[in-house]
């Protein structure tokens, strides 16, 4: 008979669990150290409330990851289509929310929910569309080269990205890039694939050209950020320059946690620019540790994708791994002024409930896939994958009943 500790212990890839827990510790330390500006602006100098909220978000996110890693990942394929319809409704409501419920009278990327605060729908939608894309590719392996199959999978991807694009260009681009990589890995017809890429780039170029003449959505914000990146004013007091000053003063060993001098001037220092504060206080060695942790996470997830029992599990693990990795690269490049400013958080470290919750839940999905790895590397059809994974689940239930 198994003991209680054995029954409820963390299952799946132990390395990923270890990395995830270290990320939580790093997040707690550096969010506490970097939230000073926001605390004084929004909390009247009382850090207790905001830090307690972040601690709760970390604990609840860990709970979501634990619950998710116990759920049979094949179940997500069964609800992928209704979840996709839900995504369309949610994104349309979000765009209209700013016009109806706020004073801005403009498209919105957030929804305010009582007690929970701001909720960003695109955070959950990006994982829903990855689940849907993985399910579609696994279910249509026999007709994957057909034109109609290509149209059927590309259409919802473009529509989802189109609904996110007006108020969140970087997230729309991230989702589109990840899904298109999955299409290529899934064996989609390459002629249709590359033709659609050319068409999308031409359409985006025309949109940018028109929006430069007529204000549309956040076009002026995008243009200003690109212009600031191309022709930076080193004397201007802006987020990028403050972040670079913070990084330059960190050196090799850093100033040690709690000794930041720039977080009080840097907007979103606990969120979008937290990597700059990590470099300031932790120095080069903490930068190397953080980057190494993300690299380890990537390679463990790629290993899980490679050893997954079926195409659905393999594609799903790969898609989630790509989201984490690309989001990390974007955040670090923005903090170090290697690309224009965007709103991408640093996964598992930045302050933010919606992002941390759904990233944790998605990580739990990968951990569940890792529990059912097949070491012989032979891929199964969707129906065979469901059958074998369900057999594993039934065996686990029988063991619990015997206990």
Short mmCIF file of C-alpha atoms in Angstrom, two decimals:
data_model
loop_
_atom_site.label_atom_id
_atom_site.label_comp_id
_atom_site.label_asym_id
_atom_site.label_seq_id
_atom_site.Cartn_x
_atom_site.Cartn_y
_atom_site.Cartn_z
CA UNK A 1 0.00 0.00 0.00
CA UNK A 2 1.26 3.46 -0.93
CA UNK A 3 1.71 6.07 1.79
CA UNK A 4 -0.02 9.44 1.61
CA UNK A 5 3.29 11.07 0.62
CA UNK A 6 3.70 8.67 -2.30
CA UNK A 7 0.11 9.14 -3.45
CA UNK A 8 0.23 12.96 -3.56
CA UNK A 9 3.87 13.50 -4.47
CA UNK A 10 4.83 15.55 -7.52
CA UNK A 11 4.74 13.36 -10.63
CA UNK A 12 6.22 13.83 -14.07
CA UNK A 13 9.59 15.33 -14.98
CA UNK A 14 11.40 16.10 -11.71
CA UNK A 15 13.83 18.52 -13.35
CA UNK A 16 10.97 20.68 -14.63
CA UNK A 17 9.41 20.70 -11.17
CA UNK A 18 12.73 21.81 -9.66
CA UNK A 19 13.18 24.59 -12.23
CA UNK A 20 9.60 25.77 -11.71
CA UNK A 21 10.06 25.98 -7.93
CA UNK A 22 13.32 27.91 -8.34
CA UNK A 23 11.50 30.34 -10.66
CA UNK A 24 8.88 30.90 -7.95
CA UNK A 25 11.60 31.70 -5.41
CA UNK A 26 13.32 34.09 -7.84
CA UNK A 27 9.97 35.76 -8.58
CA UNK A 28 9.16 36.27 -4.91
CA UNK A 29 12.56 37.85 -4.22
CA UNK A 30 12.84 40.14 -7.21
CA UNK A 31 9.23 41.24 -7.39
CA UNK A 32 9.56 42.26 -3.72
CA UNK A 33 12.73 44.16 -4.55
CA UNK A 34 11.44 45.90 -7.69
CA UNK A 35 7.85 46.87 -6.91
CA UNK A 36 8.70 50.09 -5.04
CA UNK A 37 7.53 52.53 -7.75
CA UNK A 38 4.16 50.84 -8.16
CA UNK A 39 3.69 50.51 -4.38
CA UNK A 40 4.15 54.25 -3.83
CA UNK A 41 2.03 55.22 -6.84
CA UNK A 42 -0.89 52.82 -6.28
CA UNK A 43 -0.65 51.46 -2.73
CA UNK A 44 0.33 54.58 -0.78
CA UNK A 45 3.69 53.11 0.17
CA UNK A 46 2.20 50.00 1.80
CA UNK A 47 4.13 47.07 0.32
CA UNK A 48 2.36 44.42 2.42
CA UNK A 49 -0.83 44.34 0.34
CA UNK A 50 0.89 44.01 -3.03
CA UNK A 51 3.46 41.48 -1.81
CA UNK A 52 0.72 39.41 -0.16
CA UNK A 53 -1.21 39.44 -3.42
CA UNK A 54 1.85 38.26 -5.32
CA UNK A 55 2.49 35.51 -2.77
CA UNK A 56 -1.12 34.37 -3.21
CA UNK A 57 -0.72 34.40 -7.01
CA UNK A 58 2.39 32.23 -6.74
CA UNK A 59 0.70 29.74 -4.41
CA UNK A 60 -2.46 29.57 -6.51
CA UNK A 61 -0.38 29.21 -9.68
CA UNK A 62 1.51 26.31 -8.13
CA UNK A 63 -1.82 24.73 -7.19
CA UNK A 64 -3.04 25.11 -10.79
CA UNK A 65 0.14 23.48 -12.08
CA UNK A 66 -0.30 20.59 -9.63
CA UNK A 67 -3.96 20.07 -10.58
CA UNK A 68 -3.17 20.33 -14.28
CA UNK A 69 -0.41 17.72 -14.12
CA UNK A 70 -2.93 15.21 -12.75
CA UNK A 71 -5.43 15.70 -15.61
CA UNK A 72 -5.22 13.32 -18.57
CA UNK A 73 -3.85 15.61 -21.32
CA UNK A 74 -5.92 13.84 -24.02
CA UNK A 75 -9.03 15.41 -22.47
CA UNK A 76 -7.96 18.80 -23.84
CA UNK A 77 -8.24 17.53 -27.41
CA UNK A 78 -11.88 16.62 -26.79
CA UNK A 79 -12.83 20.16 -25.77
CA UNK A 80 -10.56 21.98 -28.22
CA UNK A 81 -13.33 22.98 -30.64
CA UNK A 82 -15.79 24.42 -28.06
CA UNK A 83 -12.81 26.09 -26.37
CA UNK A 84 -11.95 27.72 -29.71
CA UNK A 85 -15.51 29.08 -30.04
CA UNK A 86 -15.27 30.35 -26.48
CA UNK A 87 -12.02 32.14 -27.43
CA UNK A 88 -13.72 34.00 -30.27
CA UNK A 89 -16.54 35.16 -27.96
CA UNK A 90 -14.10 36.16 -25.22
CA UNK A 91 -11.84 38.17 -27.54
CA UNK A 92 -14.75 39.98 -29.20
CA UNK A 93 -16.17 40.85 -25.79
CA UNK A 94 -12.74 42.12 -24.69
CA UNK A 95 -12.44 44.42 -27.71
CA UNK A 96 -15.90 45.84 -27.04
CA UNK A 97 -15.30 46.06 -23.29
CA UNK A 98 -13.26 49.27 -23.62
CA UNK A 99 -16.01 51.00 -25.58
CA UNK A 100 -18.86 49.97 -23.26
CA UNK A 101 -17.43 49.73 -19.74
CA UNK A 102 -14.51 52.18 -19.65
CA UNK A 103 -13.97 55.87 -20.23
CA UNK A 104 -11.29 55.28 -22.88
CA UNK A 105 -13.90 54.42 -25.54
CA UNK A 106 -11.30 52.33 -27.33
CA UNK A 107 -10.53 48.65 -27.85
CA UNK A 108 -9.27 46.93 -24.71
CA UNK A 109 -6.86 44.09 -23.90
CA UNK A 110 -8.07 43.72 -20.30
CA UNK A 111 -11.27 42.85 -18.49
CA UNK A 112 -11.75 44.00 -14.90
CA UNK A 113 -13.17 41.24 -12.70
CA UNK A 114 -14.31 41.97 -9.11
CA UNK A 115 -11.89 40.63 -6.45
CA UNK A 116 -9.51 39.23 -9.10
CA UNK A 117 -8.61 42.55 -10.74
CA UNK A 118 -7.48 42.76 -14.38
CA UNK A 119 -7.82 39.66 -16.54
CA UNK A 120 -6.06 39.41 -19.90
CA UNK A 121 -7.99 36.96 -22.14
CA UNK A 122 -5.15 36.57 -24.64
CA UNK A 123 -3.18 34.66 -21.97
CA UNK A 124 -5.65 31.77 -21.96
CA UNK A 125 -6.48 32.05 -25.67
CA UNK A 126 -2.87 31.46 -26.75
CA UNK A 127 -2.89 28.04 -25.09
CA UNK A 128 -6.36 27.21 -26.40
CA UNK A 129 -5.29 27.84 -30.00
CA UNK A 130 -2.17 25.70 -29.48
CA UNK A 131 -4.34 22.87 -28.15
CA UNK A 132 -6.72 23.27 -31.11
CA UNK A 133 -3.89 23.35 -33.66
CA UNK A 134 -2.24 20.27 -32.12
CA UNK A 135 -5.57 18.41 -32.11
CA UNK A 136 -6.35 19.32 -35.72
CA UNK A 137 -2.94 18.25 -36.99
CA UNK A 138 -3.11 14.95 -35.11
CA UNK A 139 -6.65 14.20 -36.32
CA UNK A 140 -6.00 15.11 -39.96
CA UNK A 141 -2.64 13.43 -40.53
CA UNK A 142 -3.95 11.54 -43.57
CA UNK A 143 -5.17 14.65 -45.39
CA UNK A 144 -2.52 17.04 -44.09
CA UNK A 145 -1.30 17.95 -47.61
CA UNK A 146 -4.76 18.87 -48.93
CA UNK A 147 -5.65 22.48 -49.71
CA UNK A 148 -8.93 22.32 -47.77
CA UNK A 149 -7.14 20.96 -44.70
CA UNK A 150 -4.72 23.88 -44.87
CA UNK A 151 -7.56 26.40 -45.14
CA UNK A 152 -9.44 24.79 -42.26
CA UNK A 153 -6.51 25.08 -39.85
CA UNK A 154 -5.07 28.44 -40.96
CA UNK A 155 -8.40 30.28 -40.85
CA UNK A 156 -9.01 30.06 -37.07
CA UNK A 157 -5.34 30.90 -36.38
CA UNK A 158 -5.54 34.08 -38.46
CA UNK A 159 -8.90 35.07 -36.95
CA UNK A 160 -7.64 34.61 -33.39
CA UNK A 161 -4.49 36.62 -34.10
CA UNK A 162 -6.59 39.25 -35.88
CA UNK A 163 -8.78 39.74 -32.82
CA UNK A 164 -5.75 40.08 -30.50
CA UNK A 165 -3.73 42.24 -32.91
CA UNK A 166 -5.50 45.63 -32.44
CA UNK A 167 -4.45 46.01 -28.79
CA UNK A 168 -1.66 43.46 -28.39
CA UNK A 169 0.52 43.16 -31.46
CA UNK A 170 3.34 41.23 -29.74
CA UNK A 171 1.03 38.51 -28.39
CA UNK A 172 -0.71 38.13 -31.75
CA UNK A 173 2.68 37.77 -33.45
CA UNK A 174 3.82 35.27 -30.80
CA UNK A 175 0.72 33.10 -31.23
CA UNK A 176 0.94 33.25 -35.02
CA UNK A 177 4.63 32.30 -35.02
CA UNK A 178 4.15 29.34 -32.65
CA UNK A 179 1.14 28.00 -34.56
CA UNK A 180 2.94 28.32 -37.90
CA UNK A 181 5.92 26.40 -36.52
CA UNK A 182 3.51 23.67 -35.41
CA UNK A 183 2.00 23.59 -38.90
CA UNK A 184 5.44 23.08 -40.42
CA UNK A 185 6.32 20.34 -37.92
CA UNK A 186 2.90 18.76 -38.46
CA UNK A 187 3.65 18.26 -42.17
CA UNK A 188 1.34 20.84 -43.75
CA UNK A 189 1.65 21.44 -47.52
CA UNK A 190 4.72 23.69 -47.86
CA UNK A 191 3.56 25.43 -51.02
CA UNK A 192 0.39 26.67 -49.33
CA UNK A 193 2.35 27.31 -46.14
CA UNK A 194 4.94 29.69 -47.62
CA UNK A 195 2.40 31.34 -49.92
CA UNK A 196 0.26 32.24 -46.90
CA UNK A 197 3.31 33.69 -45.13
CA UNK A 198 4.01 35.99 -48.08
CA UNK A 199 0.36 37.08 -48.20
CA UNK A 200 0.33 37.78 -44.45
CA UNK A 201 3.51 39.88 -44.62
CA UNK A 202 2.16 41.88 -47.56
CA UNK A 203 -1.12 42.47 -45.69
CA UNK A 204 0.78 43.54 -42.57
CA UNK A 205 2.96 45.89 -44.59
CA UNK A 206 -0.08 47.51 -46.22
CA UNK A 207 -1.73 47.89 -42.83
CA UNK A 208 1.35 49.59 -41.39
CA UNK A 209 1.52 51.89 -44.40
CA UNK A 210 -2.12 52.92 -44.06
CA UNK A 211 -1.96 53.24 -40.28
CA UNK A 212 1.04 55.56 -40.56
CA UNK A 213 -1.22 57.98 -42.43
CA UNK A 214 -4.42 57.41 -40.46
CA UNK A 215 -4.50 56.62 -36.74
CA UNK A 216 -5.83 53.07 -36.34
CA UNK A 217 -5.91 51.13 -33.08
CA UNK A 218 -2.47 51.61 -31.42
CA UNK A 219 -0.58 52.36 -34.63
CA UNK A 220 0.98 55.56 -33.24
CA UNK A 221 2.30 53.65 -30.23
CA UNK A 222 3.85 50.97 -32.47
CA UNK A 223 5.41 53.62 -34.72
CA UNK A 224 6.84 55.56 -31.77
CA UNK A 225 8.38 52.46 -30.23
CA UNK A 226 9.97 51.41 -33.51
CA UNK A 227 11.28 54.94 -34.09
CA UNK A 228 12.71 55.12 -30.55
CA UNK A 229 14.45 51.80 -31.13
CA UNK A 230 15.89 52.83 -34.51
CA UNK A 231 16.94 56.34 -33.42
CA UNK A 232 17.34 56.27 -29.64
CA UNK A 233 17.89 59.45 -27.64
CA UNK A 234 20.50 58.45 -25.05
CA UNK A 235 19.72 61.53 -22.94
CA UNK A 236 15.97 60.94 -22.70
CA UNK A 237 14.59 59.53 -19.44
CA UNK A 238 12.55 56.61 -20.71
CA UNK A 239 12.05 52.95 -19.80
CA UNK A 240 14.73 51.63 -22.13
CA UNK A 241 17.46 54.02 -20.97
CA UNK A 242 16.66 53.47 -17.29
CA UNK A 243 16.75 49.70 -17.83
CA UNK A 244 20.16 49.99 -19.54
CA UNK A 245 21.48 52.12 -16.68
CA UNK A 246 20.29 49.50 -14.21
CA UNK A 247 22.03 46.74 -16.16
CA UNK A 248 25.27 48.70 -16.59
CA UNK A 249 25.61 49.30 -12.84
CA UNK A 250 25.12 45.64 -11.90
CA UNK A 251 28.53 44.42 -12.98
CA UNK A 252 29.50 40.79 -12.41
CA UNK A 253 28.35 40.32 -8.82
CA UNK A 254 25.48 42.84 -8.69
CA UNK A 255 24.38 45.10 -5.87
CA UNK A 256 22.60 42.29 -4.03
CA UNK A 257 18.84 41.96 -3.67
CA UNK A 258 17.04 44.99 -2.24
CA UNK A 259 19.69 47.50 -3.34
CA UNK A 260 18.26 48.58 -6.67
CA UNK A 261 18.58 52.27 -7.46
CA UNK A 262 16.59 52.27 -10.68
CA UNK A 263 13.40 50.33 -9.88
CA UNK A 264 11.85 53.44 -8.34
CA UNK A 265 12.18 55.23 -11.71
CA UNK A 266 11.45 52.31 -14.04
CA UNK A 267 7.81 51.72 -14.95
CA UNK A 268 6.84 48.03 -14.87
CA UNK A 269 10.14 47.19 -13.15
CA UNK A 270 8.39 44.27 -11.42
CA UNK A 271 6.80 43.10 -14.66
CA UNK A 272 8.01 43.79 -18.20
CA UNK A 273 11.47 45.02 -17.10
CA UNK A 274 12.17 42.74 -14.16
CA UNK A 275 15.11 41.17 -16.01
CA UNK A 276 16.91 44.54 -15.88
CA UNK A 277 16.54 44.59 -12.08
CA UNK A 278 17.78 41.00 -11.85
CA UNK A 279 20.90 42.09 -13.74
CA UNK A 280 21.32 45.19 -11.57
CA UNK A 281 21.01 43.39 -8.25
CA UNK A 282 22.20 39.92 -9.21
CA UNK A 283 24.83 40.86 -11.76
CA UNK A 284 26.17 38.68 -14.54
CA UNK A 285 26.15 35.52 -12.43
CA UNK A 286 22.41 35.79 -11.69
CA UNK A 287 21.78 36.52 -15.38
CA UNK A 288 23.60 33.31 -16.33
CA UNK A 289 21.68 31.30 -13.74
CA UNK A 290 18.32 32.64 -14.98
CA UNK A 291 19.14 32.03 -18.65
CA UNK A 292 20.43 28.54 -17.84
CA UNK A 293 17.18 27.68 -16.05
CA UNK A 294 15.15 28.64 -19.12
CA UNK A 295 17.47 26.62 -21.38
CA UNK A 296 17.10 23.59 -19.11
CA UNK A 297 13.31 24.02 -19.16
CA UNK A 298 13.32 24.20 -22.96
CA UNK A 299 15.43 21.07 -23.44
CA UNK A 300 13.40 19.04 -20.94
CA UNK A 301 10.17 20.04 -22.70
CA UNK A 302 11.64 19.21 -26.11
CA UNK A 303 12.63 15.81 -24.73
CA UNK A 304 9.05 15.27 -23.54
CA UNK A 305 7.75 16.28 -26.98
CA UNK A 306 10.12 13.83 -28.67
CA UNK A 307 9.14 10.93 -26.40
CA UNK A 308 5.38 11.60 -26.30
CA UNK A 309 3.17 8.64 -27.19
CA UNK A 310 1.29 10.33 -30.01
CA UNK A 311 1.34 13.31 -32.35
CA UNK A 312 -1.11 15.29 -30.22
CA UNK A 313 1.05 15.08 -27.09
CA UNK A 314 4.22 15.78 -29.07
CA UNK A 315 2.81 18.87 -30.81
CA UNK A 316 1.16 20.18 -27.65
CA UNK A 317 4.37 19.91 -25.60
CA UNK A 318 6.33 21.55 -28.43
CA UNK A 319 3.82 24.41 -28.76
CA UNK A 320 3.89 25.21 -25.05
CA UNK A 321 7.70 25.01 -25.02
CA UNK A 322 7.86 27.48 -27.92
CA UNK A 323 5.53 29.94 -26.15
CA UNK A 324 7.68 29.95 -23.00
CA UNK A 325 10.94 30.21 -24.95
CA UNK A 326 9.91 32.94 -27.40
CA UNK A 327 8.27 34.98 -24.65
CA UNK A 328 11.45 34.72 -22.57
CA UNK A 329 13.65 35.79 -25.49
CA UNK A 330 11.38 38.76 -26.29
CA UNK A 331 11.32 39.96 -22.67
CA UNK A 332 15.10 39.71 -22.29
CA UNK A 333 15.74 41.41 -25.63
CA UNK A 334 13.45 44.31 -24.70
CA UNK A 335 15.17 44.75 -21.32
CA UNK A 336 18.60 44.84 -23.00
CA UNK A 337 17.43 47.10 -25.87
CA UNK A 338 17.83 44.49 -28.59
CA UNK A 339 14.27 45.02 -29.86
CA UNK A 340 11.46 47.61 -29.46
CA UNK A 341 9.46 47.69 -26.23
CA UNK A 342 6.60 45.17 -26.01
CA UNK A 343 4.34 43.99 -23.21
CA UNK A 344 5.66 40.43 -22.86
CA UNK A 345 6.33 39.27 -19.31
CA UNK A 346 9.20 37.03 -18.18
CA UNK A 347 7.53 33.61 -17.73
CA UNK A 348 7.15 32.44 -14.10
CA UNK A 349 9.10 35.44 -12.73
CA UNK A 350 7.28 38.67 -13.64
CA UNK A 351 4.44 39.95 -11.49
CA UNK A 352 1.04 39.24 -13.02
CA UNK A 353 -1.75 36.88 -12.11
CA UNK A 354 -3.23 36.00 -15.51
CA UNK A 355 0.12 35.23 -17.12
CA UNK A 356 1.48 33.22 -14.19
CA UNK A 357 -1.74 31.24 -13.70
CA UNK A 358 -2.12 30.07 -17.27
CA UNK A 359 1.61 29.55 -17.78
CA UNK A 360 1.58 27.32 -14.68
CA UNK A 361 -1.48 25.44 -15.92
CA UNK A 362 0.18 24.93 -19.32
CA UNK A 363 3.35 23.68 -17.64
CA UNK A 364 1.20 21.17 -15.77
CA UNK A 365 -0.08 19.87 -19.11
CA UNK A 366 3.49 19.19 -20.22
CA UNK A 367 4.21 17.47 -16.91
CA UNK A 368 1.20 15.21 -17.48
CA UNK A 369 2.50 14.37 -20.96
CA UNK A 370 5.87 13.52 -19.39
CA UNK A 371 4.15 10.98 -17.13
CA UNK A 372 3.13 9.01 -20.22
CA UNK A 373 6.28 9.17 -22.31
CA UNK A 374 6.93 6.31 -24.67
CA UNK A 375 10.63 5.56 -24.86
CA UNK A 376 10.44 3.68 -28.20
CA UNK A 377 9.76 6.98 -30.02
CA UNK A 378 7.07 5.44 -32.29
CA UNK A 379 4.21 7.88 -32.86
CA UNK A 380 0.62 6.72 -32.56
CA UNK A 381 -2.56 7.94 -34.20
CA UNK A 382 -4.93 10.17 -32.22
CA UNK A 383 -7.32 7.28 -31.46
CA UNK A 384 -4.45 4.98 -30.40
CA UNK A 385 -3.01 7.74 -28.23
CA UNK A 386 -6.34 8.23 -26.48
CA UNK A 387 -6.78 4.49 -25.97
CA UNK A 388 -3.35 3.91 -24.42
CA UNK A 389 -3.45 7.02 -22.23
CA UNK A 390 -6.92 6.04 -21.00
CA UNK A 391 -5.65 2.53 -20.22
CA UNK A 392 -2.89 4.09 -18.12
CA UNK A 393 -5.50 6.17 -16.30
CA UNK A 394 -7.69 3.12 -15.63
CA UNK A 395 -4.70 1.23 -14.23
CA UNK A 396 -3.93 4.13 -11.89
CA UNK A 397 -7.57 4.18 -10.71
CA UNK A 398 -7.50 0.41 -10.08
CA UNK A 399 -4.38 0.81 -7.97
CA UNK A 400 -6.05 3.52 -5.90
CA UNK A 401 -9.15 1.35 -5.39
CA UNK A 402 -7.00 -1.56 -4.17
CA UNK A 403 -5.45 0.73 -1.60
#
